[in-house]
Tab-separated table of C-alpha atoms in Angstrom:
chain	number	residue	atom	x	y	z
N	4	UNK	CA	0.000	0.000	0.000
N	5	UNK	CA	1.455	3.367	-0.984
N	6	UNK	CA	0.078	6.227	1.110
N	7	UNK	CA	0.109	8.794	-1.631
N	8	UNK	CA	-2.116	6.606	-3.772
N	9	UNK	CA	-4.797	6.099	-1.144
N	10	UNK	CA	-5.446	9.537	0.334
N	11	UNK	CA	-9.072	8.746	1.169
N	12	UNK	CA	-8.141	5.683	3.191
N	13	UNK	CA	-5.587	7.635	5.189
N	14	UNK	CA	-8.005	10.485	5.812
N	15	UNK	CA	-10.532	7.929	6.943
N	16	UNK	CA	-8.063	6.448	9.360
N	17	UNK	CA	-7.130	9.818	10.802
N	18	UNK	CA	-10.787	10.738	11.161
N	19	UNK	CA	-11.440	7.481	12.939
N	20	UNK	CA	-8.588	8.179	15.300
N	21	UNK	CA	-10.269	11.393	16.220
N	22	UNK	CA	-13.684	9.753	16.439
N	23	UNK	CA	-12.794	7.849	19.586
N	24	UNK	CA	-12.406	4.313	18.346
N	25	UNK	CA	-12.933	1.676	19.703
N	26	UNK	CA	-16.691	1.197	20.263
N	27	UNK	CA	-18.587	-1.508	22.143
N	28	UNK	CA	-20.696	-3.924	20.092
N	29	UNK	CA	-23.087	-4.215	23.069
N	30	UNK	CA	-22.740	-0.641	24.399
N	31	UNK	CA	-21.494	-1.703	27.835
N	32	UNK	CA	-19.653	1.563	28.544
N	33	UNK	CA	-22.670	3.653	27.597
N	34	UNK	CA	-24.974	1.589	29.813
N	35	UNK	CA	-22.621	1.625	32.813
N	36	UNK	CA	-21.946	5.367	32.565
N	37	UNK	CA	-23.946	6.929	35.387
N	38	UNK	CA	-25.846	3.651	35.699
N	39	UNK	CA	-25.155	0.374	37.452
N	40	UNK	CA	-21.960	-1.664	37.306
N	41	UNK	CA	-22.942	-5.343	37.692
N	42	UNK	CA	-19.958	-7.029	39.336
N	43	UNK	CA	-19.611	-10.791	39.787
N	44	UNK	CA	-17.492	-11.257	42.935
N	45	UNK	CA	-15.835	-14.373	44.338
N	46	UNK	CA	-14.075	-14.388	47.700
N	47	UNK	CA	-10.335	-14.462	47.055
N	48	UNK	CA	-8.440	-13.520	50.197
N	49	UNK	CA	-6.428	-11.355	50.623
N	50	UNK	CA	-7.558	-9.456	47.511
N	51	UNK	CA	-11.326	-9.630	47.897
N	52	UNK	CA	-13.352	-10.557	50.979
N	53	UNK	CA	-17.088	-10.421	51.571
N	54	UNK	CA	-18.454	-8.043	54.186
N	55	UNK	CA	-22.248	-8.321	54.264
N	56	UNK	CA	-23.526	-7.711	50.746
N	57	UNK	CA	-20.490	-5.675	49.695
N	58	UNK	CA	-16.798	-6.460	49.305
N	59	UNK	CA	-13.533	-5.195	50.768
N	60	UNK	CA	-9.861	-5.586	49.972
N	61	UNK	CA	-7.516	-4.212	47.282
N	62	UNK	CA	-9.489	-5.730	44.390
N	63	UNK	CA	-12.740	-4.312	45.811
N	64	UNK	CA	-11.110	-0.891	46.083
N	65	UNK	CA	-10.188	-1.070	42.409
N	66	UNK	CA	-13.771	-1.969	41.445
N	67	UNK	CA	-15.078	0.985	43.477
N	68	UNK	CA	-12.562	3.297	41.787
N	69	UNK	CA	-13.736	2.074	38.379
N	70	UNK	CA	-17.383	2.662	39.345
N	71	UNK	CA	-16.513	6.160	40.570
N	72	UNK	CA	-14.784	6.923	37.271
N	73	UNK	CA	-18.025	6.048	35.429
N	74	UNK	CA	-20.309	7.745	37.948
N	75	UNK	CA	-21.969	4.350	38.458
N	76	UNK	CA	-23.181	2.426	41.514
N	77	UNK	CA	-21.898	-1.078	42.162
N	78	UNK	CA	-24.218	-4.080	42.305
N	79	UNK	CA	-22.274	-6.912	43.962
N	80	UNK	CA	-23.328	-10.445	42.969
N	81	UNK	CA	-21.913	-13.430	44.838
N	82	UNK	CA	-21.679	-16.892	43.271
N	83	UNK	CA	-19.046	-19.331	42.008
N	84	UNK	CA	-16.121	-18.511	39.707
N	85	UNK	CA	-17.403	-20.405	36.644
N	86	UNK	CA	-20.995	-19.211	37.145
N	87	UNK	CA	-19.833	-15.593	36.979
N	88	UNK	CA	-17.554	-16.078	33.982
N	89	UNK	CA	-20.286	-17.832	32.028
N	90	UNK	CA	-22.643	-14.965	32.861
N	91	UNK	CA	-19.949	-12.484	31.760
N	92	UNK	CA	-19.550	-14.304	28.434
N	93	UNK	CA	-23.339	-14.025	27.985
N	94	UNK	CA	-23.147	-10.284	28.734
N	95	UNK	CA	-25.217	-10.695	31.940
N	96	UNK	CA	-22.420	-9.074	33.978
N	97	UNK	CA	-20.123	-6.107	33.388
N	98	UNK	CA	-17.117	-7.097	35.469
N	99	UNK	CA	-15.814	-10.107	37.351
N	100	UNK	CA	-13.518	-9.649	40.353
N	101	UNK	CA	-12.329	-13.074	41.483
N	102	UNK	CA	-8.605	-12.942	42.008
N	103	UNK	CA	-8.152	-13.964	38.353
N	104	UNK	CA	-4.683	-14.148	36.904
N	105	UNK	CA	-3.450	-13.474	33.391
N	106	UNK	CA	-3.076	-17.261	32.871
N	107	UNK	CA	-6.802	-17.860	33.315
N	108	UNK	CA	-8.113	-20.476	30.852
N	109	UNK	CA	-11.082	-18.146	30.241
N	110	UNK	CA	-8.824	-15.817	28.255
N	111	UNK	CA	-10.397	-15.537	24.808
N	112	UNK	CA	-13.896	-16.469	25.972
N	113	UNK	CA	-14.041	-13.315	28.094
N	114	UNK	CA	-11.813	-10.243	28.021
N	115	UNK	CA	-9.023	-9.871	30.585
N	116	UNK	CA	-7.680	-6.479	31.624
N	117	UNK	CA	-4.003	-5.599	32.009
N	118	UNK	CA	-2.570	-6.582	35.417
N	119	UNK	CA	-3.774	-4.395	38.285
N	120	UNK	CA	-1.361	-6.077	40.703
N	121	UNK	CA	1.983	-7.785	40.137
N	122	UNK	CA	3.317	-10.493	42.409
N	123	UNK	CA	6.118	-12.974	41.741
N	124	UNK	CA	4.508	-15.735	39.715
N	125	UNK	CA	1.083	-14.105	39.324
N	126	UNK	CA	-0.299	-11.060	37.564
N	127	UNK	CA	-3.828	-10.329	38.783
N	128	UNK	CA	-6.470	-9.145	36.358
N	129	UNK	CA	-10.181	-8.365	36.168
N	130	UNK	CA	-12.492	-9.869	33.568
N	131	UNK	CA	-14.738	-7.875	31.211
N	132	UNK	CA	-17.337	-8.988	28.640
N	133	UNK	CA	-15.750	-10.287	25.404
N	134	UNK	CA	-15.291	-7.707	22.646
N	135	UNK	CA	-16.475	-4.708	24.719
N	136	UNK	CA	-13.360	-2.786	23.804
N	137	UNK	CA	-14.421	0.760	24.704
N	138	UNK	CA	-15.362	-0.450	28.188
N	139	UNK	CA	-12.082	-2.395	28.484
N	140	UNK	CA	-10.020	0.624	27.427
N	141	UNK	CA	-11.815	2.801	30.020
N	142	UNK	CA	-11.260	0.217	32.791
N	143	UNK	CA	-7.594	-0.130	31.826
N	144	UNK	CA	-7.139	3.630	31.951
N	145	UNK	CA	-8.375	3.579	35.572
N	146	UNK	CA	-5.900	0.789	36.379
N	147	UNK	CA	-3.093	2.786	34.757
N	148	UNK	CA	-3.941	5.988	36.606
N	149	UNK	CA	-3.970	4.117	39.945
N	150	UNK	CA	-0.522	2.681	39.129
N	151	UNK	CA	0.740	6.158	38.276
N	152	UNK	CA	-0.718	7.559	41.531
N	153	UNK	CA	0.773	4.705	43.577
N	154	UNK	CA	4.262	5.091	42.088
N	155	UNK	CA	4.295	8.872	42.568
N	156	UNK	CA	3.510	8.488	46.282
E	16	UNK	CA	27.538	-43.993	-15.509
E	17	UNK	CA	28.327	-40.865	-17.415
E	18	UNK	CA	27.256	-37.736	-15.495
E	19	UNK	CA	25.612	-34.998	-17.518
E	20	UNK	CA	27.568	-31.826	-18.320
E	21	UNK	CA	27.299	-28.858	-15.977
E	22	UNK	CA	25.459	-25.651	-16.859
E	23	UNK	CA	26.696	-22.063	-16.789
E	24	UNK	CA	24.601	-18.935	-16.929
E	25	UNK	CA	25.601	-16.601	-19.815
E	26	UNK	CA	27.952	-13.845	-18.599
E	27	UNK	CA	25.493	-11.016	-19.162
E	28	UNK	CA	22.987	-12.660	-16.816
E	29	UNK	CA	25.375	-13.064	-13.879
E	30	UNK	CA	24.744	-9.509	-12.527
E	31	UNK	CA	20.992	-10.123	-12.846
E	32	UNK	CA	21.379	-13.283	-10.807
E	33	UNK	CA	23.399	-11.369	-8.217
E	34	UNK	CA	20.696	-8.732	-7.966
E	35	UNK	CA	18.033	-11.400	-7.596
E	36	UNK	CA	20.034	-13.051	-4.829
E	37	UNK	CA	20.450	-9.771	-2.942
E	38	UNK	CA	16.734	-9.043	-3.234
E	39	UNK	CA	15.867	-12.480	-1.871
E	40	UNK	CA	18.233	-12.061	1.090
E	41	UNK	CA	16.618	-8.690	1.782
E	42	UNK	CA	13.214	-10.377	1.609
E	43	UNK	CA	14.265	-13.056	4.110
E	44	UNK	CA	15.636	-10.432	6.498
E	45	UNK	CA	12.463	-8.347	6.292
E	46	UNK	CA	10.199	-11.360	6.787
E	47	UNK	CA	12.194	-12.360	9.880
E	48	UNK	CA	11.571	-8.893	11.354
E	49	UNK	CA	7.904	-8.967	10.370
E	50	UNK	CA	7.282	-12.424	11.821
E	51	UNK	CA	8.573	-11.310	15.212
E	52	UNK	CA	6.736	-7.972	15.076
E	53	UNK	CA	3.382	-9.421	14.089
E	54	UNK	CA	3.705	-12.170	16.707
E	55	UNK	CA	4.253	-9.600	19.448
E	56	UNK	CA	1.173	-7.515	18.611
E	57	UNK	CA	-1.294	-10.023	17.173
E	58	UNK	CA	-3.266	-10.615	20.386
E	59	UNK	CA	-6.492	-12.496	19.781
E	60	UNK	CA	-7.102	-11.163	16.264
E	61	UNK	CA	-7.942	-13.745	13.584
E	62	UNK	CA	-6.763	-11.427	10.821
E	63	UNK	CA	-3.376	-10.912	12.492
E	64	UNK	CA	-3.052	-14.662	13.025
E	65	UNK	CA	-3.710	-15.305	9.324
E	66	UNK	CA	-1.221	-12.583	8.357
E	67	UNK	CA	1.371	-14.151	10.672
E	68	UNK	CA	0.970	-17.600	9.127
E	69	UNK	CA	1.247	-16.100	5.664
E	70	UNK	CA	4.459	-14.343	6.737
E	71	UNK	CA	5.909	-17.604	8.073
E	72	UNK	CA	5.149	-19.328	4.779
E	73	UNK	CA	6.790	-16.481	2.867
E	74	UNK	CA	10.152	-17.922	3.956
E	75	UNK	CA	9.713	-20.877	1.591
E	76	UNK	CA	10.105	-19.339	-1.876
E	77	UNK	CA	13.156	-17.119	-1.189
E	78	UNK	CA	14.883	-20.010	0.592
E	79	UNK	CA	14.167	-22.337	-2.357
E	80	UNK	CA	15.568	-19.752	-4.764
E	81	UNK	CA	18.737	-19.092	-2.734
E	82	UNK	CA	19.444	-22.794	-2.256
E	83	UNK	CA	18.957	-23.325	-6.005
E	84	UNK	CA	21.336	-20.456	-6.703
E	85	UNK	CA	23.953	-22.236	-4.608
E	86	UNK	CA	23.383	-25.643	-6.151
E	87	UNK	CA	23.587	-24.417	-9.722
E	88	UNK	CA	27.388	-24.475	-9.475
E	89	UNK	CA	27.386	-28.084	-8.364
E	90	UNK	CA	28.343	-30.392	-11.212
E	91	UNK	CA	26.391	-33.615	-11.733
E	92	UNK	CA	28.356	-36.564	-10.349
E	93	UNK	CA	28.323	-40.365	-9.991
E	94	UNK	CA	25.587	-40.296	-7.369
E	95	UNK	CA	23.387	-37.742	-9.136
E	96	UNK	CA	24.305	-38.067	-12.823
E	97	UNK	CA	21.424	-35.800	-13.852
E	98	UNK	CA	22.455	-33.090	-11.443
E	99	UNK	CA	20.630	-31.334	-8.594
E	100	UNK	CA	18.015	-29.201	-10.344
E	101	UNK	CA	15.056	-31.311	-9.263
E	102	UNK	CA	15.761	-30.897	-5.530
E	103	UNK	CA	14.666	-27.278	-5.757
E	104	UNK	CA	11.414	-28.172	-7.471
E	105	UNK	CA	10.732	-30.680	-4.703
E	106	UNK	CA	11.386	-28.042	-2.035
E	107	UNK	CA	8.937	-25.778	-3.794
E	108	UNK	CA	6.401	-28.599	-3.906
E	109	UNK	CA	6.667	-28.979	-0.129
E	110	UNK	CA	6.192	-25.238	0.249
E	111	UNK	CA	3.096	-25.182	-1.966
E	112	UNK	CA	1.539	-28.043	-0.023
E	113	UNK	CA	2.231	-26.153	3.212
E	114	UNK	CA	0.615	-22.992	1.803
E	115	UNK	CA	-2.484	-24.886	0.714
E	116	UNK	CA	-2.924	-26.851	3.947
E	117	UNK	CA	-2.216	-23.992	6.348
E	118	UNK	CA	-4.377	-21.623	4.282
E	119	UNK	CA	-7.233	-24.090	4.556
E	120	UNK	CA	-6.659	-24.517	8.288
E	121	UNK	CA	-6.785	-20.764	8.969
E	122	UNK	CA	-9.873	-20.434	6.745
E	123	UNK	CA	-11.698	-23.112	8.733
E	124	UNK	CA	-10.548	-21.517	11.993
E	125	UNK	CA	-11.857	-18.091	10.904
E	126	UNK	CA	-15.204	-19.534	9.796
E	127	UNK	CA	-15.608	-21.420	13.083
E	128	UNK	CA	-14.851	-18.183	14.978
E	129	UNK	CA	-17.531	-16.426	12.925
E	130	UNK	CA	-20.107	-19.160	13.457
E	131	UNK	CA	-19.375	-19.213	17.195
E	132	UNK	CA	-19.850	-15.426	17.192
E	133	UNK	CA	-16.650	-14.883	19.166
E	134	UNK	CA	-16.088	-11.218	19.961
E	135	UNK	CA	-12.379	-10.283	19.801
E	136	UNK	CA	-11.189	-8.312	22.832
E	137	UNK	CA	-8.507	-5.674	22.207
E	138	UNK	CA	-7.388	-3.446	25.095
E	139	UNK	CA	-4.606	-0.899	25.454
E	140	UNK	CA	-0.823	-0.985	25.264
E	141	UNK	CA	1.484	1.568	26.780
E	142	UNK	CA	4.054	3.043	24.409
E	143	UNK	CA	6.540	5.482	25.868
E	144	UNK	CA	4.203	6.084	28.780
E	145	UNK	CA	1.201	6.798	26.551
E	146	UNK	CA	-1.858	4.541	26.614
E	147	UNK	CA	-2.802	3.590	23.042
E	148	UNK	CA	-5.532	1.243	21.817
E	149	UNK	CA	-3.672	-1.921	20.703
E	150	UNK	CA	-5.688	-1.940	17.479
E	151	UNK	CA	-3.726	1.110	16.277
E	152	UNK	CA	-0.503	-0.752	16.960
E	153	UNK	CA	-1.723	-3.756	14.958
E	154	UNK	CA	-2.705	-1.505	12.061
E	155	UNK	CA	0.693	0.216	12.120
E	156	UNK	CA	2.537	-3.129	12.115
E	157	UNK	CA	0.408	-4.465	9.230
E	158	UNK	CA	1.017	-1.341	7.190
E	159	UNK	CA	4.751	-1.108	7.891
E	160	UNK	CA	5.374	-4.785	7.222
E	161	UNK	CA	3.323	-4.764	4.026
E	162	UNK	CA	4.926	-1.836	2.214
E	163	UNK	CA	8.527	-3.164	1.883
E	164	UNK	CA	7.259	-6.576	0.766
E	165	UNK	CA	5.173	-5.051	-2.014
E	166	UNK	CA	8.177	-2.982	-3.116
E	167	UNK	CA	10.468	-6.032	-3.044
E	168	UNK	CA	7.894	-8.012	-5.027
E	169	UNK	CA	7.842	-5.398	-7.797
E	170	UNK	CA	11.651	-5.277	-7.855
E	171	UNK	CA	11.979	-9.047	-8.264
E	172	UNK	CA	9.720	-9.347	-11.307
E	173	UNK	CA	12.308	-7.898	-13.717
E	174	UNK	CA	15.111	-10.337	-12.824
E	175	UNK	CA	12.595	-13.210	-12.781
E	176	UNK	CA	11.629	-12.485	-16.354
E	177	UNK	CA	15.237	-12.109	-17.545
E	178	UNK	CA	16.365	-15.316	-15.845
E	179	UNK	CA	13.190	-17.208	-16.817
E	180	UNK	CA	13.006	-18.249	-13.190
E	181	UNK	CA	9.556	-19.441	-12.186
E	182	UNK	CA	10.336	-19.762	-8.494
E	183	UNK	CA	11.473	-16.152	-8.367
E	184	UNK	CA	8.433	-15.028	-10.303
E	185	UNK	CA	6.038	-16.933	-8.026
E	186	UNK	CA	7.722	-15.357	-5.000
E	187	UNK	CA	7.570	-11.865	-6.542
E	188	UNK	CA	3.854	-12.207	-7.274
E	189	UNK	CA	3.080	-13.457	-3.759
E	190	UNK	CA	4.975	-10.539	-2.213
E	191	UNK	CA	3.289	-8.047	-4.499
E	192	UNK	CA	-0.109	-9.412	-3.468
E	193	UNK	CA	0.700	-8.778	0.186
E	194	UNK	CA	-1.061	-5.441	-0.122
E	195	UNK	CA	-4.278	-7.429	0.054
E	196	UNK	CA	-3.239	-9.026	3.348
E	197	UNK	CA	-2.325	-5.668	4.871
E	198	UNK	CA	-5.514	-4.002	3.593
E	199	UNK	CA	-7.793	-6.837	4.740
E	200	UNK	CA	-6.132	-6.939	8.157
E	201	UNK	CA	-6.401	-3.174	8.599
E	202	UNK	CA	-10.055	-3.159	7.553
E	203	UNK	CA	-10.709	-6.049	9.950
E	204	UNK	CA	-9.181	-4.243	12.914
E	205	UNK	CA	-10.897	-0.959	12.075
E	206	UNK	CA	-14.089	-2.998	11.910
E	207	UNK	CA	-13.517	-4.273	15.457
E	208	UNK	CA	-12.923	-0.669	16.479
E	209	UNK	CA	-16.264	0.382	15.022
E	210	UNK	CA	-17.960	-2.417	16.945
E	211	UNK	CA	-18.311	-4.950	14.110
E	212	UNK	CA	-16.975	-7.982	15.984
E	213	UNK	CA	-17.305	-10.111	12.827
E	214	UNK	CA	-14.971	-7.920	10.744
E	215	UNK	CA	-11.794	-9.509	12.120
E	216	UNK	CA	-12.755	-13.142	11.432
E	217	UNK	CA	-14.007	-12.133	7.981
E	218	UNK	CA	-10.685	-10.432	7.227
E	219	UNK	CA	-8.906	-13.556	8.481
E	220	UNK	CA	-10.998	-15.658	6.102
E	221	UNK	CA	-10.195	-13.348	3.160
E	222	UNK	CA	-6.459	-13.515	3.876
E	223	UNK	CA	-6.517	-17.291	4.228
E	224	UNK	CA	-8.386	-17.664	0.918
E	225	UNK	CA	-5.584	-15.669	-0.739
E	226	UNK	CA	-2.991	-17.936	0.911
E	227	UNK	CA	-4.860	-21.065	-0.255
E	228	UNK	CA	-5.065	-19.673	-3.755
E	229	UNK	CA	-1.303	-19.037	-3.804
E	230	UNK	CA	-0.795	-22.592	-2.607
E	231	UNK	CA	-3.043	-24.175	-5.228
E	232	UNK	CA	-1.710	-22.117	-8.144
E	233	UNK	CA	1.878	-22.963	-7.250
E	234	UNK	CA	1.028	-26.595	-6.538
E	235	UNK	CA	-0.433	-27.004	-10.021
E	236	UNK	CA	2.622	-25.423	-11.580
E	237	UNK	CA	5.102	-27.505	-9.605
E	238	UNK	CA	3.253	-30.762	-10.262
E	239	UNK	CA	3.199	-30.001	-14.005
E	240	UNK	CA	6.929	-29.262	-13.799
E	241	UNK	CA	7.675	-32.553	-12.073
E	242	UNK	CA	5.577	-34.343	-14.675
E	243	UNK	CA	7.852	-32.912	-17.397
E	244	UNK	CA	5.103	-30.959	-19.124
E	245	UNK	CA	5.719	-29.162	-22.427
E	246	UNK	CA	7.900	-26.083	-21.953
E	247	UNK	CA	6.045	-22.854	-21.199
E	248	UNK	CA	7.156	-19.254	-20.994
E	249	UNK	CA	7.258	-17.468	-17.681
E	250	UNK	CA	3.764	-16.139	-18.380
E	251	UNK	CA	2.352	-19.595	-18.962
E	252	UNK	CA	2.199	-19.401	-22.763
E	253	UNK	CA	3.469	-22.369	-24.769
E	254	UNK	CA	7.175	-21.904	-25.448
E	255	UNK	CA	8.343	-21.550	-29.052
E	256	UNK	CA	11.807	-22.952	-28.277
E	257	UNK	CA	11.068	-26.597	-29.248
E	258	UNK	CA	9.669	-25.480	-32.596
E	259	UNK	CA	12.617	-23.133	-33.207
E	260	UNK	CA	15.138	-25.878	-32.370
E	261	UNK	CA	13.374	-28.141	-34.840
E	262	UNK	CA	13.529	-25.484	-37.558
E	263	UNK	CA	17.211	-24.728	-36.829
E	264	UNK	CA	18.203	-28.383	-37.184
E	265	UNK	CA	16.028	-28.773	-40.289
E	266	UNK	CA	18.104	-25.972	-41.810
E	267	UNK	CA	21.153	-28.240	-41.891
E	268	UNK	CA	21.693	-29.517	-45.480
E	269	UNK	CA	22.070	-33.212	-44.627
E	270	UNK	CA	18.925	-33.360	-42.494
E	271	UNK	CA	15.784	-34.791	-44.085
E	272	UNK	CA	13.426	-34.711	-41.085
E	273	UNK	CA	13.604	-33.684	-37.435
E	274	UNK	CA	11.549	-34.230	-34.332
E	275	UNK	CA	12.180	-32.718	-30.941
E	276	UNK	CA	11.107	-33.586	-27.392
E	277	UNK	CA	12.097	-31.070	-24.740
E	278	UNK	CA	11.329	-30.523	-21.070
E	279	UNK	CA	12.305	-27.880	-18.540
E	280	UNK	CA	14.575	-28.455	-15.591
E	281	UNK	CA	14.801	-25.238	-13.590
E	282	UNK	CA	15.841	-22.640	-16.131
E	283	UNK	CA	17.285	-25.066	-18.688
E	284	UNK	CA	15.815	-27.114	-21.502
E	285	UNK	CA	16.896	-30.724	-21.827
E	286	UNK	CA	15.628	-33.472	-24.095
E	287	UNK	CA	15.976	-35.477	-27.275
E	288	UNK	CA	16.370	-34.621	-30.945
E	289	UNK	CA	15.372	-37.267	-33.486
E	290	UNK	CA	17.085	-36.715	-36.833
E	291	UNK	CA	16.545	-38.551	-40.093
E	292	UNK	CA	19.688	-37.942	-42.137
E	293	UNK	CA	20.293	-38.353	-45.838
E	294	UNK	CA	23.718	-39.790	-45.063
E	295	UNK	CA	25.538	-40.710	-41.873
E	296	UNK	CA	29.057	-40.109	-43.168
E	297	UNK	CA	31.214	-38.079	-40.740
E	298	UNK	CA	28.685	-38.587	-37.960
E	299	UNK	CA	30.509	-36.963	-34.998
E	300	UNK	CA	30.913	-33.668	-36.853
E	301	UNK	CA	27.234	-33.775	-37.861
E	302	UNK	CA	26.131	-34.397	-34.259
E	303	UNK	CA	28.222	-31.420	-33.172
E	304	UNK	CA	26.482	-29.259	-35.812
E	305	UNK	CA	23.083	-30.311	-34.546
E	306	UNK	CA	24.065	-29.503	-30.984
E	307	UNK	CA	25.400	-26.077	-31.946
E	308	UNK	CA	22.366	-25.249	-34.065
E	309	UNK	CA	20.050	-26.186	-31.206
E	310	UNK	CA	22.009	-24.232	-28.576
E	311	UNK	CA	22.104	-21.155	-30.800
E	312	UNK	CA	18.303	-20.934	-30.570
E	313	UNK	CA	18.262	-20.024	-26.857
E	314	UNK	CA	20.815	-19.783	-24.021
E	315	UNK	CA	18.700	-22.149	-21.998
E	316	UNK	CA	19.016	-25.148	-24.340
E	317	UNK	CA	21.363	-27.431	-22.424
E	318	UNK	CA	21.634	-31.193	-22.469
E	319	UNK	CA	20.468	-32.896	-25.666
E	320	UNK	CA	20.571	-36.529	-26.671
E	321	UNK	CA	20.624	-36.820	-30.453
E	322	UNK	CA	19.330	-39.868	-32.242
E	323	UNK	CA	20.196	-40.216	-35.910
E	324	UNK	CA	18.582	-42.545	-38.410
E	325	UNK	CA	19.771	-42.873	-41.958
E	326	UNK	CA	17.160	-42.440	-44.629
E	327	UNK	CA	17.027	-45.475	-46.906
E	328	UNK	CA	16.761	-45.165	-50.639
């Protein structure tokens, strides 16, 4: 492909860059924005522990930070690991916080974020619905900004 | 057993051969870079996966050409009295089979992904501290890896034509068609960006169809070659060399009738000439005349076995 022979294609690409690609096929980010963030939680001490209906721990703090960034309220749902991930793949959940690592066999069937916590031998991630790339990018930006804040302290 | 004589490229074609060799080394180097680059950014994209497999298979043709270029200096010997030309054709056969099979595999994989309605997930990468959607990175890699290959493909067509080298030509055409891979991949990833989850698998299917097609076209050519088909020009037209050799030998005064049977081996023609002579006096000189007349037709006419029959009455 020679750029000077395809000016329209290049203009299109530049326009798209400005248009805020990527988008969500199922509009997850739009729905969650100032709405409800449906989170599938599984107890995974020390990262996530149940306290009543809500959760606490570093992973829970991250989820709350994400919800704050979207102006959304969190709806915690408690069930098993596989139950939540199947629901996520069906788009019945927006996020799964279950002490998942980057080696999870669910990679590909659901989306995995970049690592929010590094430990020798395990990189912890959150799971998002498959293909919801705008939502994933927004969640990853929150993770990045928390890393930046933590390292500047 | 008597080994066949060796073959030398005419002097004026040596620089062309050198240029072709340099271009093929450059191609191999660039593909090595591309294979690593695409592997690092491909993520879960079907289109990138198909492009990566196509890049891996692009090693085959340049390698076959460079090995052939080395072997052409090797004289036929006791063990291989007919020389080493065929080994290259066999290597190219293996490559064509690989192209066809892997192209089919990726096509099936892409179609299954489409049928299963799998949504590709592409997040962000940090480059120099900046968060960038990984899709942009994939598009950049596809574009940057495609452009040099297309340029190299164009550059190799000239030498391929001059050397009558079908392997080089096949390689040049496949490289030149890489624009389609880059374009399809880019469209696929932009499609994912727009929210069309099916765009990536569709692009992967398009790329794999192109790979399959390359495989099948080359497979047919190589099989015909190995079956000693009638000589053809580099464009696939029937070659006029056999007819011209026949006419050249017929021009000799002592020749009553001539028939010719030629086949291609790499860039050379080899075969048999059947002569019906008015008289067989001074036979060795006459055979030498036939050989010279035939070789004068084209630089590629190489090893000929001449059968002479004396016309009775």
